[in-house]
Coordinates of C-alpha atoms in Angstrom, one line a residue:
M63 CA 73.3 -112.4 -215.7
K64 CA 73.3 -109.2 -213.4
K65 CA 74.6 -110.3 -210.1
I66 CA 72.5 -110.7 -206.9
T67 CA 71.5 -107.9 -204.8
K68 CA 72.2 -108.0 -201.2
V69 CA 68.2 -107.8 -200.6
A70 CA 68.0 -110.6 -203.1
L71 CA 71.1 -113.1 -201.5
F72 CA 69.0 -112.7 -198.1
S73 CA 66.1 -114.0 -200.3
V74 CA 67.7 -116.8 -200.6
L75 CA 69.5 -117.8 -198.0
A76 CA 66.2 -117.2 -195.6
A77 CA 64.2 -119.9 -198.5
A78 CA 67.2 -122.3 -197.7
F79 CA 67.6 -121.4 -193.7
G80 CA 64.0 -122.2 -194.1
S81 CA 63.5 -125.7 -195.2
F82 CA 65.4 -127.1 -192.4
A83 CA 62.1 -125.4 -190.3
F84 CA 60.2 -127.4 -191.5
A85 CA 61.5 -130.5 -191.5
G86 CA 59.1 -131.7 -188.6
G87 CA 55.9 -131.8 -191.4
S88 CA 56.9 -129.2 -193.7
K89 CA 53.4 -128.3 -196.3
D90 CA 52.9 -125.3 -198.4
T91 CA 52.6 -122.2 -196.0
G92 CA 51.1 -118.9 -197.6
N93 CA 54.7 -117.9 -198.0
T94 CA 56.4 -121.4 -200.1
V95 CA 55.6 -123.8 -202.2
T96 CA 57.3 -127.0 -200.9
I97 CA 59.2 -129.5 -203.2
G98 CA 60.8 -132.4 -202.6
G99 CA 63.7 -133.8 -203.9
I100 CA 65.5 -137.2 -204.5
F101 CA 68.9 -137.5 -205.7
P102 CA 72.2 -140.4 -205.8
L103 CA 74.4 -137.3 -203.8
S104 CA 77.0 -139.5 -202.8
G105 CA 77.7 -143.3 -203.7
A106 CA 79.0 -144.3 -207.6
V107 CA 76.4 -142.7 -209.5
A108 CA 76.3 -138.9 -207.3
V109 CA 78.0 -136.7 -210.1
Y110 CA 74.7 -137.3 -211.3
G111 CA 72.6 -136.6 -208.8
T112 CA 75.2 -133.8 -207.1
E113 CA 74.5 -131.4 -210.9
C114 CA 70.8 -132.8 -211.1
K115 CA 70.6 -130.4 -207.8
N116 CA 73.1 -127.9 -208.3
G117 CA 70.7 -127.0 -211.7
I118 CA 67.7 -127.2 -209.8
D119 CA 69.0 -125.2 -206.4
L120 CA 70.5 -122.3 -209.3
A121 CA 66.5 -122.1 -211.3
I122 CA 65.2 -121.7 -207.2
E123 CA 67.7 -119.1 -206.5
E124 CA 66.6 -116.7 -209.6
L125 CA 63.4 -117.5 -209.5
N126 CA 62.8 -116.8 -205.3
A127 CA 65.1 -113.8 -206.6
A128 CA 62.5 -112.8 -208.8
G129 CA 59.9 -113.0 -206.5
G130 CA 59.3 -117.0 -206.2
I131 CA 56.0 -118.1 -207.3
D132 CA 53.1 -115.6 -207.7
G133 CA 55.1 -114.0 -204.6
K134 CA 55.6 -117.4 -202.9
K135 CA 59.7 -118.0 -201.8
I136 CA 60.0 -121.9 -203.1
V137 CA 61.5 -124.0 -200.5
L138 CA 63.8 -127.5 -201.5
I139 CA 63.8 -130.8 -198.9
S140 CA 65.9 -132.9 -200.8
E141 CA 67.2 -136.4 -199.4
D142 CA 70.1 -138.7 -200.4
D143 CA 69.7 -141.4 -202.4
E144 CA 72.7 -142.9 -202.7
G145 CA 71.7 -144.7 -206.0
N146 CA 70.4 -147.4 -203.9
P147 CA 66.1 -148.4 -204.7
E148 CA 65.4 -149.5 -201.1
K149 CA 66.7 -145.2 -199.8
T150 CA 64.7 -144.1 -202.4
V151 CA 61.4 -145.5 -200.7
S152 CA 62.8 -144.4 -197.3
A153 CA 63.3 -141.4 -199.7
Y154 CA 59.6 -140.8 -200.2
K155 CA 58.2 -142.4 -197.0
K156 CA 60.2 -139.4 -195.6
L157 CA 59.3 -136.7 -198.0
T158 CA 56.0 -137.5 -197.8
T159 CA 54.7 -138.6 -194.5
K160 CA 56.7 -136.4 -192.3
D161 CA 57.8 -133.4 -195.0
G162 CA 54.4 -133.1 -196.0
V163 CA 55.2 -132.9 -199.9
K164 CA 52.8 -132.9 -202.8
I165 CA 55.8 -132.3 -205.7
I166 CA 58.9 -134.7 -206.1
I167 CA 61.5 -134.3 -208.6
G168 CA 63.8 -137.7 -208.9
S169 CA 65.4 -139.8 -208.6
L170 CA 67.8 -139.6 -211.3
T171 CA 68.8 -143.5 -212.6
S172 CA 65.3 -145.4 -214.3
G173 CA 65.8 -148.5 -210.4
C174 CA 65.7 -146.1 -208.0
T175 CA 62.6 -143.7 -210.0
Q176 CA 60.6 -146.9 -210.7
A177 CA 61.1 -147.4 -206.8
I178 CA 58.4 -144.5 -206.3
T179 CA 56.2 -144.9 -209.3
N180 CA 53.3 -146.3 -207.9
L181 CA 53.2 -145.0 -204.3
A182 CA 53.7 -141.5 -206.0
Q183 CA 50.9 -142.5 -208.4
A184 CA 48.5 -144.0 -205.1
Q185 CA 48.8 -141.0 -203.0
K186 CA 48.3 -137.9 -206.3
V187 CA 52.1 -137.3 -205.5
L188 CA 53.3 -135.3 -208.7
Q189 CA 56.1 -136.7 -209.5
I190 CA 58.7 -135.8 -212.0
A191 CA 61.4 -137.2 -213.1
P192 CA 64.5 -135.0 -214.5
A193 CA 66.7 -138.0 -216.4
A194 CA 65.1 -141.2 -215.8
T195 CA 65.5 -143.2 -219.0
A196 CA 63.3 -146.8 -218.9
P197 CA 60.4 -146.6 -221.1
A198 CA 58.1 -148.1 -217.8
I199 CA 58.8 -145.1 -215.3
T200 CA 55.8 -143.2 -216.6
D201 CA 54.0 -147.1 -216.8
A202 CA 52.7 -145.9 -213.6
G203 CA 50.0 -143.9 -214.3
N204 CA 49.5 -140.0 -214.6
F205 CA 50.9 -138.7 -211.7
I206 CA 54.1 -139.2 -213.2
F207 CA 56.0 -137.1 -215.5
R208 CA 59.4 -137.2 -216.8
A209 CA 62.5 -134.4 -218.8
C210 CA 64.1 -136.7 -220.7
F211 CA 63.7 -139.0 -223.7
I212 CA 63.5 -142.0 -223.5
D213 CA 66.1 -144.9 -223.8
P214 CA 63.7 -146.6 -227.5
F215 CA 64.9 -142.7 -228.5
Q216 CA 68.7 -142.9 -227.2
G217 CA 69.3 -146.2 -228.6
T218 CA 67.6 -145.1 -232.5
V219 CA 69.2 -141.6 -232.3
G220 CA 72.9 -144.1 -231.7
G221 CA 72.4 -146.3 -234.1
K222 CA 71.2 -143.7 -236.9
F223 CA 74.1 -142.0 -235.9
A224 CA 77.1 -144.6 -236.4
A225 CA 75.7 -145.7 -239.6
D226 CA 74.8 -141.9 -241.3
N227 CA 76.9 -139.6 -240.1
L228 CA 80.2 -141.8 -238.8
G229 CA 79.0 -144.0 -241.9
C230 CA 79.9 -147.5 -240.1
K231 CA 78.7 -150.4 -241.2
K232 CA 80.2 -153.1 -239.2
A233 CA 79.2 -152.4 -235.2
A234 CA 79.5 -154.1 -231.9
V235 CA 77.9 -153.7 -228.8
L236 CA 79.2 -154.3 -225.1
Y237 CA 76.9 -154.2 -222.1
D238 CA 74.9 -155.4 -218.9
V239 CA 73.2 -157.6 -218.6
G240 CA 71.6 -157.1 -216.1
N241 CA 71.2 -153.2 -216.5
D242 CA 67.5 -151.9 -217.5
Y243 CA 69.3 -149.1 -219.3
S244 CA 72.1 -150.8 -220.9
S245 CA 69.9 -154.0 -222.1
G246 CA 67.0 -151.3 -223.7
L247 CA 70.1 -149.3 -225.3
T248 CA 71.6 -151.7 -226.5
D249 CA 67.8 -153.7 -228.9
N250 CA 67.4 -150.9 -229.8
F251 CA 70.3 -149.3 -231.0
Q252 CA 70.9 -153.0 -232.9
K253 CA 68.1 -152.4 -234.8
S254 CA 68.2 -148.6 -236.0
F255 CA 71.8 -149.5 -236.8
K256 CA 70.6 -152.6 -239.1
A257 CA 67.7 -150.7 -240.2
N258 CA 70.3 -148.1 -241.7
G259 CA 72.0 -150.0 -243.2
G260 CA 74.2 -151.9 -240.5
T261 CA 75.3 -155.1 -239.1
I262 CA 75.9 -156.3 -236.0
V263 CA 79.4 -158.3 -236.1
A264 CA 79.2 -159.1 -231.8
V265 CA 76.9 -158.9 -229.3
E266 CA 78.7 -160.1 -225.5
S267 CA 78.0 -158.1 -221.9
Y268 CA 78.5 -158.2 -218.7
A269 CA 77.3 -158.0 -215.1
T270 CA 77.0 -154.8 -213.6
G271 CA 80.2 -154.7 -211.3
D272 CA 82.4 -156.7 -214.1
K273 CA 85.8 -154.2 -213.6
D274 CA 87.9 -157.1 -216.1
F275 CA 86.4 -156.9 -219.4
N276 CA 89.0 -158.4 -221.5
A277 CA 88.3 -161.1 -222.6
Q278 CA 85.2 -159.8 -224.9
L279 CA 86.8 -157.4 -226.1
T280 CA 88.9 -160.1 -227.0
K281 CA 86.3 -161.1 -229.3
I282 CA 84.8 -157.8 -229.9
K283 CA 88.8 -157.3 -231.9
N284 CA 88.5 -160.6 -234.2
A285 CA 85.1 -158.9 -235.3
S286 CA 86.5 -156.0 -236.8
P287 CA 84.0 -153.4 -235.7
D288 CA 84.4 -149.7 -237.0
V289 CA 82.1 -149.0 -234.2
V290 CA 81.4 -150.1 -230.5
Y291 CA 78.7 -149.2 -228.8
L292 CA 78.9 -149.0 -224.9
P293 CA 75.5 -148.3 -222.9
D294 CA 76.4 -147.8 -219.5
Y295 CA 76.6 -145.2 -216.7
Y296 CA 80.2 -142.8 -217.1
G297 CA 82.5 -145.5 -214.1
T298 CA 81.9 -148.1 -216.3
V299 CA 82.4 -147.3 -219.4
A300 CA 85.4 -145.2 -218.6
L301 CA 87.0 -149.1 -217.4
I302 CA 86.0 -150.0 -220.9
A303 CA 87.5 -147.5 -222.3
K304 CA 91.3 -148.0 -221.2
Q305 CA 91.0 -151.6 -221.5
L306 CA 89.1 -151.6 -225.7
R307 CA 91.5 -149.3 -226.1
A308 CA 94.6 -150.7 -225.2
Q309 CA 93.9 -153.7 -226.6
G310 CA 94.7 -152.0 -230.2
I311 CA 90.0 -151.5 -230.8
N312 CA 90.7 -147.1 -231.7
T313 CA 86.7 -147.2 -233.4
P314 CA 85.2 -144.7 -232.6
I315 CA 82.9 -146.0 -229.7
V316 CA 79.2 -144.1 -228.8
G317 CA 76.9 -144.1 -226.0
A318 CA 74.4 -142.9 -225.1
D319 CA 73.5 -139.9 -221.8
G320 CA 74.5 -142.8 -218.6
W321 CA 78.2 -141.1 -220.6
D322 CA 78.1 -137.4 -218.7
G323 CA 80.9 -137.6 -215.6
L324 CA 82.8 -139.2 -218.4
T325 CA 85.1 -135.6 -218.5
S326 CA 86.2 -135.4 -215.5
N327 CA 86.4 -139.4 -215.0
A328 CA 87.9 -140.4 -218.0
G329 CA 91.3 -139.7 -219.9
D330 CA 92.7 -139.8 -223.7
E331 CA 90.4 -143.3 -223.7
V332 CA 87.6 -142.2 -224.2
L333 CA 89.0 -139.4 -227.4
N334 CA 86.7 -140.4 -230.4
G335 CA 84.0 -141.1 -228.5
Y336 CA 80.5 -140.2 -229.2
Y337 CA 77.2 -140.2 -226.6
S338 CA 73.9 -138.8 -227.2
N339 CA 72.6 -135.8 -224.5
H340 CA 69.9 -133.9 -223.5
Y341 CA 72.0 -130.4 -224.7
A342 CA 74.7 -129.0 -225.2
S343 CA 77.0 -126.5 -223.3
D344 CA 78.2 -124.7 -226.1
S345 CA 74.8 -124.4 -228.3
T346 CA 74.3 -120.8 -229.1
D347 CA 70.4 -120.6 -228.5
P348 CA 70.0 -117.7 -225.9
A349 CA 68.5 -119.5 -222.7
V350 CA 71.3 -122.1 -223.5
Q351 CA 73.7 -120.1 -222.9
K352 CA 72.1 -117.3 -220.8
F353 CA 71.7 -121.0 -218.4
V354 CA 75.2 -122.6 -219.0
Q355 CA 76.6 -118.5 -217.8
A356 CA 74.8 -118.4 -214.9
F357 CA 75.9 -121.9 -214.1
N358 CA 79.4 -121.2 -214.4
A359 CA 79.2 -118.3 -212.6
K360 CA 77.7 -119.9 -209.2
Y361 CA 79.9 -123.4 -209.8
S362 CA 82.9 -122.3 -212.0
K363 CA 82.3 -125.1 -214.0
D364 CA 79.8 -125.2 -217.1
P365 CA 77.1 -127.0 -216.4
N366 CA 76.7 -130.9 -217.3
A367 CA 73.1 -132.4 -219.3
F368 CA 71.7 -133.7 -215.6
A369 CA 71.9 -130.1 -214.4
A370 CA 70.1 -128.4 -217.2
L371 CA 67.2 -131.8 -216.8
G372 CA 67.1 -130.2 -212.5
Y373 CA 67.0 -126.4 -213.5
D374 CA 63.9 -127.2 -216.4
C375 CA 62.3 -129.2 -214.0
V376 CA 61.8 -125.8 -211.6
Y377 CA 60.9 -124.1 -215.0
L378 CA 58.5 -126.7 -215.5
L379 CA 57.0 -126.8 -212.8
R380 CA 57.0 -123.5 -212.1
D381 CA 55.0 -122.8 -215.5
A382 CA 52.2 -124.9 -214.3
I383 CA 51.9 -123.8 -210.6
V384 CA 51.2 -120.9 -212.0
K385 CA 48.9 -121.8 -214.3
A386 CA 47.5 -124.2 -212.3
G387 CA 46.8 -121.2 -209.1
T388 CA 47.5 -123.5 -207.4
T389 CA 50.2 -126.2 -205.9
D390 CA 47.0 -129.0 -205.5
S391 CA 48.8 -131.8 -207.1
T392 CA 46.1 -133.2 -209.3
A393 CA 45.2 -129.3 -210.4
V394 CA 49.3 -128.9 -211.3
R395 CA 49.0 -132.3 -213.0
D396 CA 46.7 -130.6 -215.7
A397 CA 48.6 -127.6 -215.9
L398 CA 51.9 -130.0 -216.8
E399 CA 49.8 -131.1 -219.0
Q400 CA 49.8 -128.6 -221.2
T401 CA 53.0 -127.8 -221.8
D402 CA 54.4 -126.7 -224.5
G403 CA 57.5 -124.1 -224.4
D404 CA 61.0 -123.5 -224.9
Y405 CA 63.4 -124.8 -222.1
V406 CA 67.7 -125.1 -221.2
T407 CA 67.0 -128.4 -223.1
G408 CA 64.5 -127.7 -225.9
H409 CA 61.2 -126.7 -227.3
L410 CA 59.5 -129.8 -225.3
T411 CA 55.5 -130.9 -225.4
F412 CA 54.3 -134.3 -223.3
D413 CA 52.9 -137.4 -225.0
E414 CA 50.0 -139.3 -223.4
K415 CA 52.5 -141.0 -221.5
H416 CA 53.4 -138.0 -219.7
N417 CA 56.9 -138.5 -222.1
P418 CA 58.6 -135.2 -223.4
V419 CA 59.0 -134.5 -227.1
K420 CA 62.2 -133.0 -228.1
S421 CA 64.9 -133.4 -230.1
A422 CA 68.3 -135.0 -229.0
V423 CA 71.9 -134.4 -229.7
M424 CA 75.1 -136.2 -230.7
L425 CA 77.7 -134.8 -228.4
E426 CA 82.0 -135.3 -229.1
L427 CA 84.4 -135.8 -226.3
V428 CA 87.6 -133.8 -227.3
K429 CA 90.2 -131.8 -225.7
G430 CA 90.0 -128.3 -224.9
D431 CA 92.8 -125.4 -225.0
D432 CA 93.3 -126.0 -221.5
G433 CA 94.2 -130.0 -222.4
K434 CA 91.4 -131.2 -220.0
L435 CA 88.6 -133.3 -221.3
T436 CA 85.3 -131.9 -222.9
T437 CA 82.5 -131.9 -225.6
V438 CA 81.2 -130.2 -228.2
Y439 CA 78.0 -129.8 -230.6
K440 CA 77.9 -132.7 -233.2
A441 CA 74.3 -132.7 -234.3
T442 CA 71.3 -132.8 -234.0
V443 CA 68.1 -135.8 -234.1
N444 CA 65.1 -134.7 -234.1
P445 CA 61.6 -137.3 -232.9

């Protein structure tokens, strides 16, 4: 990727500083396209929000350096919801009333995202969720989109991969009974694993916030599974994996996109671990390679799936705004429905419920040449 010129850099910085000027009540002027963003930039899942915003910032920087959208600079006004649905609602109200935005990217987790979908639909605010995978997200109506595939597909992919690719016959599941994400993945993993010839030998649960899983893991060990499914977010999975390995359970462990973040928040206990995700950073696809190189140049690290999904959201909106010829949320919605193109996370179209139709990949957690945890592409599963 070419280095940004001083002129282009000045334009990007001007756009960034412009976001402060809009804080008193922003609406698009003749020279800007204003987009709202809601992310968990602090709190338990800050890795998701920070990486997603990094991807969005990179996309906006690229587009603004190339002239913006039809000559208009893109301005992002972002809010931190800390992964708390109540704060998501407060952020939404601030963006739509004080800042006057009509297009929002966010939030990241399903609970936070769903907290504002009915509001967005009622007020005709176009909302695109980068990574909220719960099926009900888009039930609110036709102003709600997402860039990620949904939990039933992830659970199905995990079950099929464990049975077919890993050759496992007996699976155990340990999940968060109070988390819709975890519960939804569990249900669909079990159905898929059994449909592909496997047997579920143990299903154990815990409550959100639990730290000690040894009682459940003892039962799982006694059931002698040859794979354990752990459908939760990276912080909890890291804790479970340590206790699981300490009990001598050395089977493969399988999960979903909530595992993104494990490479910097876990150790050897997650080796022999596999999870479904939205893209593979080691893909040979030219679009992926270009994105990874640009992200690495800007942030000195490889992007995870949340960064890729955030990046894609900006380009999806850019393409829809260009097609619509306006930033009117209804017109942009209509154009977005007609999406049929290639993005970093794959070729994408939307179904009738505004869920993307695209492939999933399975990643394996391994140690890189530098001794640090990383992921490598393992398999692709098509819808």
